[in-house]
Amino acid sequence: MTSSTINSASSSVKSRGDVFANKIETKITDEQSPDHNPYHVNKQLIHGYDHLDLLENCNFADVIYLLLRGNLPSEKDSLLFNKLALALINPGPRHPAAQASITAGVGKSDTVNILPIALGVYGGTFDGAGNIELTMRFLRKAAKKLVVEFEEDALNKKIPSITQHYGDADTYANILLEKLKPYAIEGNVFSWLCQLQTLIYSKNIGVTKTSIAAAVFADLGFQPRQGGALMQLLAAPGLLAHGLEFSNKPVTAMLFEPDETYHIETTNNE
Amino acid sequence: MNNYQPWEKYHGRIVSSRGGWKIGSGVQNCGYDMMNDLVGKTSYMQVVVLNATGRLPSKAIADWIEAIHICLSWPDPRIWCNRIGALAGSSRTSGVAANCLGVLAAESSSYGIKPLISGVEFIEHAYAQINKGITVENFITEEIKKHGGKPYLMGYARPIAKGDERISAMEVVTEKLGFPIGEHLSLAYKIEAILNTEFDESMNINGYVSAFLADQGFSAVEVYRMFSAVVLSGVTACYADTADRLEGSFAPLKTTDVVYKGTPLRSI
């Protein structure tokens, strides 16, 4: 190569001199070491609470809340967070993420890979966590206004996670919305969402599990950027259970559509 | 002296045998200058093998490995890793996630990457046994005993279908690239001949690839690292196909498509 072939000034590479942290900082965890080994821990604080105290005195969901929000939930918020976690816990075997989980299980993928696979698919926008950040941002703003102002947009599917599921308003999401009302109705965003549902459900469009989760998360004070991963976390048990159920089954226990039902479309390359 | 001393030499620093980027002086890769020695002078697959093994293979070996990558990944969403890609597309998961999830699924004991490890280990074991003086017939008899009398030797008897059209395609590639039949592959053919006569079973593509790569001096661990993303292109195809269709439309299931065989309704 001769220098005459180099035309771009980018050939000279220099550091920009950016200053990077020389230690990571966190507000979540403080670990302390015993004298004999600085890689070991003999005490851990989570947002100031001794981990062992949490182990003795708290339930699992409360410590998830603590990790993400920085404080333990009030009794009322704890109840709501637990109820939402139960509402989302099992997307069911027909959900594409559960289908992926089952496929990984029956395909004898390493069992430690089943959950990441299922949660990855659950990160999609179809009945999953993919749109929840956007939905939380929208609902937090919209809930400050009158719900009737949004009826037309909702009916035209212009509100994130307000839609149809397989062609109709989501039946089970509506049931879950009703079931969560006693625990969540005092929240501004959830209350607003319920009002919207009242306006639109009879017109065959409505809330989804994603919009319900978004409303509750927003009322509990979670940030939109936390929403997607948190929704994945809450759906994980059901998704994992279905994959593991199939991990000991023969590969023939899963669908393998016969050639007769497999239609290959013609393309321009033929 | 403390017990954590072995970790201390890595504390606060990165140690790499492969290379890295030193700003202003370029990118080193296994002793090669990336921009001057590799870019435009080697194929992508040569660099994949270099990164996996630390050794730069010949262009011919890299071309062979590229060809087998084509053989081992096809756009059929019924294949498990591809099905996950298809489900991801249908669910409007991101393309990058879909590809990673499909690759992750292929870390399977049934298909994908793990059987390649077992395949290389099997043919190396077989080769060692034959060199000790055991006949091929006796070796097969002993192996079949391990599998309850069934001829399910690693690298033989393909799941779902009998026969493997990919082997004949790769035999053409092998010959075209000028590779002779090595000692491991030769043994693999001998095993196949016996299994074919006695059980109507033949070598599968895993057996062929494992034997060829063993002849080229690759270890099972190196093969695993070289082929980590072997299913990628098929996953991409299945993702792209369903991502362009109606959401939720890949293999949608009605409630009646799932049979419940658990405990009937009960109260808490």
XYZ file of C-alpha atoms in Angstrom:
538
model
C 0.000 0.000 0.000
C 1.363 3.438 -0.863
C 0.618 6.633 0.968
C -1.101 7.976 -2.174
C -3.925 5.465 -1.638
C -4.741 6.862 1.809
C -7.205 9.702 1.349
C -8.899 9.969 4.721
C -7.557 12.089 7.534
C -8.789 9.367 9.879
C -5.586 7.384 9.311
C -3.939 9.268 12.166
C -5.345 7.766 15.379
C -4.957 9.568 18.698
C -6.566 9.072 22.071
C -9.233 11.650 22.952
C -7.995 11.561 26.484
C -11.378 10.714 27.988
C -11.101 10.184 31.714
C -12.701 6.910 32.776
C -13.561 5.920 36.314
C -10.809 3.989 38.035
C -13.332 2.472 40.418
C -16.985 1.605 39.897
C -19.475 3.385 42.142
C -22.808 2.007 43.336
C -25.540 3.158 45.670
C -26.917 -0.353 45.978
C -24.377 -2.633 47.615
C -21.674 -2.207 50.216
C -19.496 -5.290 50.671
C -17.019 -5.697 53.469
C -14.200 -8.232 53.567
C -12.668 -10.389 56.262
C -8.991 -9.792 56.988
C -7.723 -12.934 55.312
C -9.105 -12.371 51.803
C -10.167 -9.130 50.106
C -12.141 -11.079 47.473
C -14.408 -12.571 50.146
C -17.379 -10.934 51.847
C -18.373 -11.215 55.488
C -20.978 -8.466 55.460
C -23.174 -7.060 52.733
C -25.447 -4.044 52.907
C -28.219 -3.477 50.361
C -29.266 0.147 50.315
C -28.097 0.279 53.912
C -29.866 -2.836 55.154
C -27.851 -5.823 56.283
C -28.513 -8.566 53.734
C -28.895 -11.087 56.557
C -31.539 -8.934 58.226
C -33.427 -8.831 54.942
C -33.090 -12.594 54.677
C -34.660 -13.004 58.117
C -37.379 -10.394 57.888
C -38.432 -9.693 54.297
C -40.032 -11.518 51.413
C -38.452 -11.937 48.012
C -40.523 -9.345 46.154
C -39.876 -6.673 48.800
C -36.130 -7.020 48.338
C -36.508 -6.821 44.570
C -38.371 -3.563 45.192
C -35.599 -2.424 47.537
C -32.861 -3.220 45.029
C -34.547 -1.236 42.290
C -36.170 1.584 44.240
C -33.709 2.106 47.062
C -36.198 1.654 49.913
C -38.375 -1.143 51.204
C -41.993 -0.774 50.081
C -44.759 0.383 52.387
C -47.195 -2.340 53.386
C -49.629 -1.172 50.735
C -46.988 -0.961 47.996
C -45.630 -4.343 48.982
C -49.068 -5.870 48.587
C -49.563 -4.217 45.199
C -46.111 -5.228 43.929
C -46.703 -8.814 44.998
C -50.140 -8.856 43.374
C -48.704 -7.500 40.119
C -45.922 -10.083 40.258
C -48.562 -12.788 40.566
C -50.585 -11.266 37.752
C -47.596 -11.490 35.401
C -46.060 -14.709 36.707
C -47.216 -17.074 33.988
C -47.685 -15.886 30.387
C -48.884 -19.427 29.606
C -47.558 -22.159 27.317
C -48.921 -20.596 24.123
C -47.037 -17.334 24.577
C -44.187 -17.136 22.043
C -41.694 -16.704 24.880
C -42.970 -19.868 26.549
C -42.872 -21.600 23.178
C -39.219 -20.558 22.896
C -38.637 -21.838 26.412
C -40.263 -25.155 25.560
C -38.288 -25.355 22.315
C -35.050 -24.790 24.207
C -36.057 -27.355 26.799
C -37.086 -30.100 24.433
C -34.138 -29.309 22.151
C -31.837 -30.094 25.089
C -30.332 -26.644 25.136
C -28.300 -26.224 28.293
C -30.848 -25.653 31.039
C -29.009 -22.514 32.126
C -29.785 -21.101 28.692
C -33.550 -21.711 28.845
C -34.453 -18.645 30.880
C -32.314 -16.174 28.899
C -33.879 -17.513 25.698
C -37.420 -17.190 27.040
C -36.836 -13.741 28.478
C -35.188 -12.586 25.273
C -38.293 -13.452 23.291
C -40.450 -11.925 26.040
C -38.523 -8.713 25.368
C -40.484 -8.352 22.146
C -43.354 -5.928 21.729
C -45.987 -8.586 20.995
C -47.609 -9.258 24.382
C -44.225 -8.745 26.020
C -41.983 -6.254 27.724
C -40.601 -4.565 24.613
C -42.882 -1.546 24.707
C -43.213 -1.018 28.425
C -40.623 1.750 28.721
C -42.394 3.729 26.035
C -45.740 2.936 27.645
C -44.606 4.097 31.083
C -43.331 7.384 29.655
C -46.613 7.900 27.841
C -48.877 6.974 30.745
C -46.989 9.109 33.272
C -47.649 12.177 31.122
C -51.130 11.237 29.950
C -52.399 10.547 33.473
C -52.035 14.244 34.220
C -54.739 14.985 31.670
C -58.385 14.031 31.252
C -58.746 10.530 29.904
C -61.403 11.524 27.360
C -58.745 13.484 25.498
C -57.103 10.171 24.633
C -60.129 8.082 23.653
C -59.772 8.654 19.932
C -56.044 7.944 19.935
C -56.663 4.766 21.897
C -59.276 3.571 19.428
C -56.827 4.290 16.599
C -54.073 2.299 18.373
C -51.937 5.379 18.807
C -51.305 4.751 22.496
C -48.520 2.276 23.265
C -49.708 -1.057 24.656
C -53.373 -0.131 24.202
C -54.328 -2.474 21.413
C -55.898 -5.757 20.421
C -54.611 -9.273 20.873
C -55.272 -11.699 18.019
C -57.881 -9.345 16.670
C -59.845 -8.491 19.821
C -59.418 -6.577 23.059
C -57.336 -8.768 25.381
C -59.810 -10.759 27.484
C -57.452 -11.889 30.223
C -55.761 -8.502 30.519
C -59.183 -7.040 31.227
C -59.802 -9.682 33.892
C -56.433 -8.922 35.496
C -57.151 -5.195 35.433
C -60.359 -5.772 37.374
C -58.640 -8.140 39.787
C -55.878 -5.633 40.549
C -58.261 -2.717 41.137
C -58.631 -3.201 44.923
C -54.857 -2.997 45.309
C -53.967 -0.459 42.638
C -56.880 1.899 42.119
C -55.456 4.633 44.347
C -52.563 5.049 41.938
C -53.019 7.942 39.527
C -51.763 6.097 36.477
C -53.610 2.858 37.158
C -56.800 4.765 37.871
C -56.404 6.667 34.606
C -55.843 3.392 32.754
C -59.018 1.942 34.240
C -60.976 4.973 33.078
C -59.560 4.556 29.603
C -60.519 0.889 29.596
C -64.081 1.857 30.508
C -64.226 4.083 27.439
C -62.693 1.692 24.931
C -63.167 -1.945 25.942
C -66.710 -2.120 24.636
C -65.305 -0.969 21.288
C -63.030 -4.029 21.195
C -59.736 -2.432 22.086
C -58.115 -2.260 25.480
C -55.340 -2.683 27.931
C -52.684 -5.359 27.713
C -50.612 -6.966 30.418
C -47.878 -4.578 29.333
C -49.975 -1.458 29.903
C -51.205 -2.797 33.247
C -47.630 -3.453 34.358
C -46.566 -0.042 33.083
C -49.280 1.697 35.098
C -48.521 -0.144 38.325
C -44.764 0.296 37.930
C -45.274 4.019 37.341
C -47.490 4.357 40.425
C -44.931 2.456 42.503
C -42.266 4.910 41.396
C -40.203 2.696 39.128
C -38.422 4.472 36.314
C -39.372 3.708 32.695
C -35.902 2.293 31.980
C -36.498 -0.265 34.717
C -39.842 -1.385 33.315
C -38.785 -3.805 30.593
C -36.360 -5.825 32.649
C -38.672 -5.793 35.654
C -41.563 -7.126 33.610
C -39.253 -9.856 32.291
C -38.271 -10.701 35.849
C -41.873 -11.068 36.985
C -42.806 -13.290 34.027
C -39.705 -15.452 34.418
C -41.109 -18.158 36.716
C -43.879 -19.264 34.372
C -41.694 -19.075 31.290
C -38.974 -21.105 32.973
C -41.366 -23.723 34.336
C -42.689 -24.589 30.892
C -39.201 -24.908 29.418
C -37.985 -27.090 32.243
C -41.100 -29.244 31.990
C -39.986 -30.188 28.491
C -36.280 -30.508 29.217
C -36.670 -34.167 30.161
C -39.069 -35.003 27.369
C -38.054 -36.527 24.031
C -37.700 -34.163 21.119
C -40.876 -35.637 19.643
C -42.889 -34.070 22.501
C -42.705 -30.705 20.716
C -44.346 -29.739 17.454
C -42.423 -30.529 14.263
C -44.847 -29.611 11.548
C -44.924 -32.224 8.749
C -43.824 -31.263 5.245
C -47.467 -31.377 4.123
C -48.238 -28.349 6.284
C -45.040 -26.500 5.391
C -45.545 -24.096 2.482
C -42.454 -22.559 0.884
C -43.342 -19.393 -1.025
C -41.728 -18.706 -4.390
C -39.200 -15.879 -4.578
C -37.661 -13.725 -7.274
C -34.507 -15.849 -7.150
C -36.261 -18.865 -8.631
C 1.804 -15.499 51.300
C -1.961 -15.562 51.004
C -4.312 -17.949 49.262
C -5.581 -15.415 46.761
C -2.156 -14.647 45.299
C -2.917 -16.259 41.859
C -5.622 -13.641 41.314
C -3.418 -10.741 42.298
C -1.461 -10.705 39.063
C -4.744 -10.064 37.245
C -6.053 -7.446 39.652
C -6.252 -4.017 38.054
C -4.936 -5.193 34.678
C -5.955 -7.217 31.625
C -3.714 -10.003 30.410
C -4.374 -11.300 26.885
C -2.636 -13.828 24.677
C -4.779 -12.787 21.741
C -4.067 -9.102 21.344
C -5.834 -5.789 21.620
C -6.036 -2.180 20.503
C -3.300 0.218 21.544
C -4.541 3.634 20.518
C -2.275 5.132 17.892
C -0.220 2.018 17.294
C -2.886 -0.329 15.954
C -4.609 -3.603 16.677
C -2.627 -6.723 17.452
C -4.198 -10.138 16.922
C -2.272 -13.238 17.919
C 0.977 -11.633 16.841
C -0.416 -10.231 13.604
C -0.957 -6.567 12.871
C -4.706 -6.589 12.205
C -4.826 -3.809 9.613
C -1.603 -4.605 7.783
C -1.346 -8.388 8.009
C -4.959 -9.570 8.020
C -7.421 -7.047 6.566
C -7.762 -7.624 2.825
C -5.256 -10.475 2.938
C -7.181 -13.151 4.788
C -10.784 -14.290 4.749
C -13.134 -13.549 7.629
C -13.260 -17.243 8.486
C -9.464 -17.416 8.721
C -9.636 -14.693 11.381
C -12.504 -16.462 13.171
C -10.305 -19.558 13.466
C -7.322 -17.429 14.454
C -9.318 -15.838 17.263
C -10.640 -19.202 18.424
C -7.389 -21.153 18.292
C -4.555 -18.622 18.211
C -3.396 -20.127 14.903
C -4.003 -18.661 11.447
C -5.267 -21.514 9.245
C -4.690 -21.820 5.516
C -7.243 -20.215 3.236
C -8.289 -23.712 2.122
C -9.139 -24.852 5.655
C -11.030 -21.632 6.305
C -12.955 -22.103 3.053
C -13.828 -25.648 4.107
C -15.043 -24.407 7.491
C -17.094 -21.716 5.797
C -18.684 -24.328 3.537
C -19.638 -26.514 6.470
C -21.154 -23.488 8.200
C -23.483 -23.221 5.202
C -24.339 -26.915 5.536
C -25.071 -26.707 9.238
C -27.558 -23.842 9.248
C -30.607 -23.662 7.031
C -33.737 -21.539 6.992
C -36.235 -24.043 8.385
C -38.036 -22.809 11.521
C -38.825 -26.346 12.616
C -35.172 -26.715 13.662
C -35.101 -25.773 17.337
C -32.689 -22.849 17.287
C -34.364 -21.503 14.167
C -37.789 -21.863 15.775
C -36.619 -19.585 18.551
C -35.481 -17.064 15.939
C -38.865 -17.349 14.246
C -40.731 -16.909 17.530
C -38.562 -13.896 18.285
C -39.396 -12.319 14.937
C -43.074 -13.017 15.409
C -42.881 -11.457 18.895
C -41.109 -8.386 17.556
C -38.008 -9.082 19.576
C -34.936 -7.275 18.266
C -32.920 -8.956 15.539
C -29.743 -8.977 17.574
C -31.547 -10.630 20.481
C -33.112 -13.186 18.148
C -29.749 -14.155 16.704
C -28.155 -14.436 20.125
C -31.057 -16.482 21.487
C -30.911 -18.915 18.579
C -27.172 -19.335 19.002
C -27.704 -19.812 22.725
C -30.258 -22.550 22.059
C -27.782 -24.456 19.914
C -25.654 -25.035 22.975
C -27.486 -28.311 23.130
C -26.580 -31.900 23.760
C -28.940 -32.951 20.942
C -27.856 -30.744 18.055
C -25.765 -27.693 17.261
C -22.454 -27.187 18.939
C -22.113 -29.766 21.700
C -22.338 -32.850 19.478
C -19.343 -31.457 17.587
C -17.312 -31.642 20.784
C -18.513 -35.162 21.415
C -17.919 -36.009 17.752
C -14.265 -34.976 17.808
C -13.737 -36.709 21.138
C -15.399 -39.866 19.801
C -13.322 -40.168 16.644
C -10.129 -39.367 18.552
C -11.044 -42.074 21.052
C -11.842 -44.517 18.254
C -8.568 -43.723 16.507
C -6.622 -44.283 19.732
C -8.379 -47.607 20.331
C -7.708 -48.870 16.820
C -4.059 -47.856 17.154
C -3.892 -49.988 20.273
C -4.782 -52.963 18.118
C -8.526 -53.284 18.628
C -10.362 -54.142 15.426
C -12.947 -51.718 14.082
C -15.577 -54.461 14.432
C -14.792 -55.024 18.104
C -14.667 -51.320 18.788
C -18.145 -50.897 17.318
C -19.469 -53.857 19.293
C -18.223 -52.312 22.534
C -19.649 -48.896 21.687
C -23.040 -50.361 20.814
C -23.105 -52.091 24.196
C -22.777 -48.651 25.825
C -25.924 -47.570 24.002
C -28.133 -50.460 25.043
C -27.548 -52.399 21.858
C -28.536 -49.534 19.582
C -26.147 -48.205 16.921
C -26.276 -44.630 18.191
C -22.575 -43.907 17.937
C -21.653 -40.238 18.043
C -21.477 -39.042 14.460
C -23.723 -41.767 13.105
C -27.500 -42.218 12.768
C -29.087 -38.841 12.125
C -32.145 -37.771 14.174
C -35.477 -37.409 12.359
C -34.156 -38.656 9.001
C -31.879 -41.411 7.724
C -29.024 -40.403 5.435
C -27.387 -36.985 5.217
C -27.270 -35.006 1.989
C -24.729 -32.622 3.523
C -21.941 -35.184 3.523
C -21.920 -35.642 -0.232
C -21.912 -31.851 -0.636
C -18.925 -31.564 1.682
C -17.110 -34.468 0.015
C -17.137 -32.395 -3.152
C -15.751 -29.393 -1.238
C -13.069 -31.511 0.410
C -11.877 -32.832 -2.937
C -12.100 -29.456 -4.673
C -9.954 -27.829 -1.995
C -7.372 -30.575 -2.368
C -7.678 -32.264 1.009
C -6.801 -35.979 1.078
C -8.831 -38.378 3.229
C -6.944 -38.353 6.532
C -6.599 -41.136 9.063
C -9.559 -40.070 11.247
C -11.878 -39.644 8.273
C -10.711 -42.934 6.832
C -11.595 -44.642 10.114
C -14.950 -42.851 10.152
C -15.743 -44.347 6.739
C -14.769 -47.834 7.966
C -17.114 -47.510 10.946
C -19.852 -46.316 8.627
C -19.418 -49.286 6.312
C -19.970 -51.720 9.172
C -22.936 -49.820 10.631
C -24.453 -49.589 7.193
C -24.179 -53.319 6.605
C -25.393 -54.386 10.018
C -27.869 -51.672 10.998
C -28.734 -49.756 7.830
C -27.307 -46.629 9.478
C -24.817 -44.154 8.023
C -22.524 -41.366 9.072
C -24.170 -38.025 9.821
C -22.640 -34.641 9.078
C -21.358 -34.360 12.620
C -19.303 -37.524 12.161
C -17.871 -36.289 8.893
C -16.986 -32.832 10.196
C -15.514 -34.162 13.428
C -13.262 -36.631 11.616
C -12.110 -34.079 9.057
C -11.304 -31.472 11.709
C -9.499 -34.053 13.838
C -7.368 -34.809 10.785
C -6.576 -31.096 10.563
C -5.288 -31.114 14.133
C -8.127 -29.226 15.812
C -9.042 -30.265 19.349
C -12.632 -30.647 20.533
C -12.379 -27.435 22.552
C -11.037 -25.542 19.548
C -13.868 -26.852 17.377
C -16.395 -25.695 19.992
C -14.922 -22.210 19.952
C -14.662 -22.029 16.154
C -18.235 -23.182 15.630
C -19.947 -21.289 18.450
C -22.194 -19.343 16.084
C -22.596 -22.136 13.547
C -26.413 -21.894 13.465
C -26.496 -18.134 13.097
C -27.463 -17.719 9.445
C -30.482 -20.025 9.685
C -31.680 -18.234 12.788
C -31.305 -14.897 10.996
C -33.332 -16.192 8.063
C -36.152 -17.474 10.254
C -36.193 -14.281 12.299
C -36.279 -12.082 9.196
C -39.094 -14.115 7.668
C -41.434 -13.874 10.651
C -40.443 -10.324 11.594
C -41.822 -9.232 8.214
C -45.168 -10.959 8.729
C -48.177 -10.259 10.954
C -47.074 -10.106 14.584
C -47.762 -13.235 16.541
C -48.340 -15.173 13.341
C -45.611 -17.806 13.646
C -47.235 -21.041 14.765
C -49.997 -19.350 16.801
C -51.657 -21.739 19.211
C -55.285 -21.867 20.317
C -56.043 -23.009 23.844
C -57.328 -26.246 22.363
C -53.893 -26.869 20.851
C -52.495 -27.513 24.333
C -53.633 -30.557 26.279
C -53.690 -30.123 30.068
C -52.804 -33.307 31.925
C -52.270 -31.859 35.411
C -54.284 -31.816 38.606
C -57.941 -30.836 38.116
C -59.242 -27.561 39.578
C -58.626 -27.314 43.322
C -58.821 -24.640 46.018
C -55.989 -23.057 48.017
